[in-house]
């Protein structure tokens, strides 16, 4: 494979204060409860990958209609940073606990779970499909021009949360599946 850019290779960061992070990504079902409780309007577009494999703003798509099948156990997609922050505020009110998006440094620290390797599972990309939903041979069936890895995780788009091995701290889906908002 191609070498990683310098900003994506392992490096040390100081996180500072202690914090907690969810074991799983926020699911469609959890987000649905937020929408129903707040009566938030459905947006008219979201950023995503078109049928031709190009990234852009997709009119008519939203968290309920991302352009592929999902159920309540899949991670929420087609939300922006403000949607995620509003969800955290709502969740804080519902639970009485303080929730917020992690900083990039906090997210990276949690994703790496103190490992010094390229990925939290090690340096070998050939273990991708056991640990993350990435661009693999399954995705290549939909997007044949994309560079893909020589494994098959069974999902072209999102996988239900917790479908892959967890990292050393018990956190699932820290790499792959969806882009994380920080």
Coordinates of C-alpha atoms in Angstrom, one line a residue:
X1 CA 0.0 0.0 0.0
X2 CA 0.9 3.7 -0.2
X3 CA 2.7 5.2 2.8
X4 CA 0.5 7.3 5.1
X5 CA 0.9 11.1 5.2
X6 CA 3.0 12.4 8.1
X7 CA -0.1 13.7 9.9
X8 CA -1.7 10.2 9.9
X9 CA 1.3 8.4 11.3
X10 CA 1.5 7.6 15.1
X11 CA 2.5 10.6 17.2
X12 CA 2.2 11.6 20.8
X13 CA -0.3 14.2 21.9
X14 CA -1.3 15.4 25.3
X15 CA -5.0 15.1 25.9
X16 CA -5.1 16.9 29.3
X17 CA -8.2 16.2 31.3
X18 CA -9.8 12.8 31.7
X19 CA -12.9 12.1 29.6
X20 CA -15.2 9.2 28.6
X21 CA -16.2 8.2 25.1
X22 CA -18.9 5.9 23.9
X23 CA -18.1 2.2 23.2
X24 CA -20.1 2.5 19.9
X25 CA -21.0 5.1 17.3
X26 CA -24.4 6.8 17.6
X27 CA -27.0 4.7 15.9
X28 CA -29.8 5.6 13.6
X29 CA -32.2 4.4 16.4
X30 CA -30.6 6.7 19.0
X31 CA -30.6 9.7 16.6
X32 CA -34.3 8.9 15.7
X33 CA -35.2 9.4 19.4
X34 CA -33.5 12.8 19.4
X35 CA -35.4 13.8 16.2
X36 CA -38.7 12.6 17.5
X37 CA -38.2 14.4 20.9
X38 CA -37.0 17.7 19.4
X39 CA -39.2 17.7 16.3
X40 CA -36.1 18.7 14.3
X41 CA -36.8 19.2 10.6
X42 CA -35.4 16.8 8.1
X43 CA -32.7 18.4 6.0
X44 CA -33.0 18.7 2.2
X45 CA -29.4 17.5 1.4
X46 CA -26.3 15.9 2.9
X47 CA -22.7 15.3 2.0
X48 CA -21.9 11.9 0.7
X49 CA -20.8 9.6 -2.1
X50 CA -23.0 9.6 -5.3
X51 CA -23.7 6.5 -7.3
X52 CA -20.8 7.4 -9.5
X53 CA -18.4 7.4 -6.5
X54 CA -17.9 11.1 -6.3
X55 CA -18.0 13.1 -3.0
X56 CA -20.4 16.0 -2.9
X57 CA -23.6 17.5 -1.6
X58 CA -26.5 15.2 -2.5
X59 CA -29.9 16.9 -2.8
X60 CA -32.8 15.0 -1.5
X61 CA -30.7 12.8 0.8
X62 CA -30.7 13.0 4.7
X63 CA -30.2 10.8 7.7
X64 CA -33.4 8.8 6.9
X65 CA -32.5 8.5 3.2
X66 CA -28.7 8.3 2.9
X67 CA -28.9 6.5 -0.5
X68 CA -28.4 3.0 0.9
X69 CA -30.2 0.6 3.3
X70 CA -29.7 1.1 7.0
X71 CA -31.6 0.0 10.1
X72 CA -31.7 1.3 13.7
X73 CA -28.4 -0.6 14.6
X74 CA -26.4 1.2 11.9
X75 CA -24.4 4.3 12.6
X76 CA -26.0 7.6 11.8
X77 CA -24.8 9.3 8.6
X78 CA -25.8 12.5 6.8
X79 CA -25.5 14.7 9.8
X80 CA -23.2 17.7 10.2
X81 CA -21.2 19.0 13.1
X82 CA -24.1 21.2 14.3
X83 CA -26.5 18.2 14.3
X84 CA -24.0 16.2 16.3
X85 CA -23.4 19.0 18.8
X86 CA -27.2 19.4 19.2
X87 CA -27.6 15.7 19.7
X88 CA -24.9 15.9 22.5
X89 CA -26.8 18.8 24.2
X90 CA -30.1 16.8 24.0
X91 CA -28.4 13.7 25.3
X92 CA -26.9 15.6 28.2
X93 CA -30.4 16.9 29.2
X94 CA -32.0 13.4 28.8
X95 CA -29.3 11.6 30.9
X96 CA -28.2 14.3 33.3
X97 CA -24.6 13.6 32.3
X98 CA -22.3 15.9 30.3
X99 CA -21.9 14.8 26.7
X100 CA -20.0 16.5 23.9
X101 CA -18.0 15.7 20.8
X102 CA -14.4 14.7 21.5
X103 CA -11.6 16.9 20.4
X104 CA -9.5 15.5 17.5
X105 CA -6.7 14.7 20.0
X106 CA -9.2 12.9 22.4
X107 CA -10.7 10.9 19.5
X108 CA -7.2 9.9 18.2
X109 CA -6.0 8.9 21.7
X110 CA -9.2 6.8 22.2
X111 CA -8.9 5.2 18.7
X112 CA -5.2 4.3 19.2
X113 CA -5.8 3.0 22.8
X114 CA -2.2 3.8 23.6
X115 CA -0.8 1.8 20.7
X116 CA 2.3 2.9 18.9
X117 CA 1.4 1.1 15.7
X118 CA -0.2 2.6 12.5
X119 CA -3.6 1.1 13.4
X120 CA -4.8 0.1 16.8
X121 CA -4.6 -3.5 15.8
X122 CA -1.1 -3.3 14.6
X123 CA 0.8 -2.3 11.5
X124 CA -0.7 -4.8 9.1
X125 CA -3.4 -3.5 6.8
X126 CA -4.3 -7.1 5.8
X127 CA -6.2 -7.2 9.1
X128 CA -8.5 -4.4 8.0
X129 CA -11.6 -6.4 7.4
X130 CA -11.5 -8.0 10.9
X131 CA -11.2 -4.5 12.5
X132 CA -12.9 -1.9 10.4
X133 CA -15.4 -1.4 7.6
X134 CA -13.2 0.0 4.9
X135 CA -12.9 0.1 1.1
X136 CA -12.6 -3.6 0.4
X137 CA -13.6 -6.0 -2.3
X138 CA -17.3 -5.6 -1.2
X139 CA -17.2 -1.9 -1.8
X140 CA -15.4 -2.5 -5.1
X141 CA -18.5 -4.2 -6.4
X142 CA -20.3 -0.8 -6.2
X143 CA -17.4 1.5 -6.9
X144 CA -15.0 -0.5 -9.3
X145 CA -12.7 2.5 -9.8
X146 CA -11.9 2.9 -6.1
X147 CA -8.6 1.6 -4.8
X148 CA -9.6 -1.3 -2.5
X149 CA -8.0 -3.6 -0.1
X150 CA -7.7 -7.3 -0.7
X151 CA -10.2 -8.5 1.9
X152 CA -14.0 -8.7 2.2
X153 CA -15.9 -7.4 5.2
X154 CA -19.4 -7.9 3.6
X155 CA -20.6 -4.3 3.7
X156 CA -20.5 -1.9 0.8
X157 CA -21.8 1.0 3.0
X158 CA -22.2 1.1 6.8
X159 CA -22.1 -2.0 9.0
X160 CA -24.2 -2.3 12.2
X161 CA -22.3 -0.8 15.1
X162 CA -20.0 -3.2 16.9
X163 CA -19.6 -5.5 13.9
X164 CA -15.8 -5.5 14.1
X165 CA -13.2 -6.3 16.8
X166 CA -12.9 -3.7 19.5
X167 CA -9.6 -1.9 20.4
X168 CA -7.6 -2.5 23.6
X169 CA -10.0 -0.3 25.5
X170 CA -13.2 -2.0 24.3
X171 CA -14.1 0.7 21.8
X172 CA -15.7 -0.4 18.5
X173 CA -15.6 1.1 15.0
X174 CA -12.9 3.7 15.8
X175 CA -11.6 3.3 12.3
X176 CA -13.8 2.9 9.2
X177 CA -17.6 2.6 9.0
X178 CA -18.3 6.4 9.1
X179 CA -16.3 9.6 9.3
X180 CA -16.2 10.7 12.9
X181 CA -17.1 14.3 13.9
X182 CA -14.8 15.9 16.5

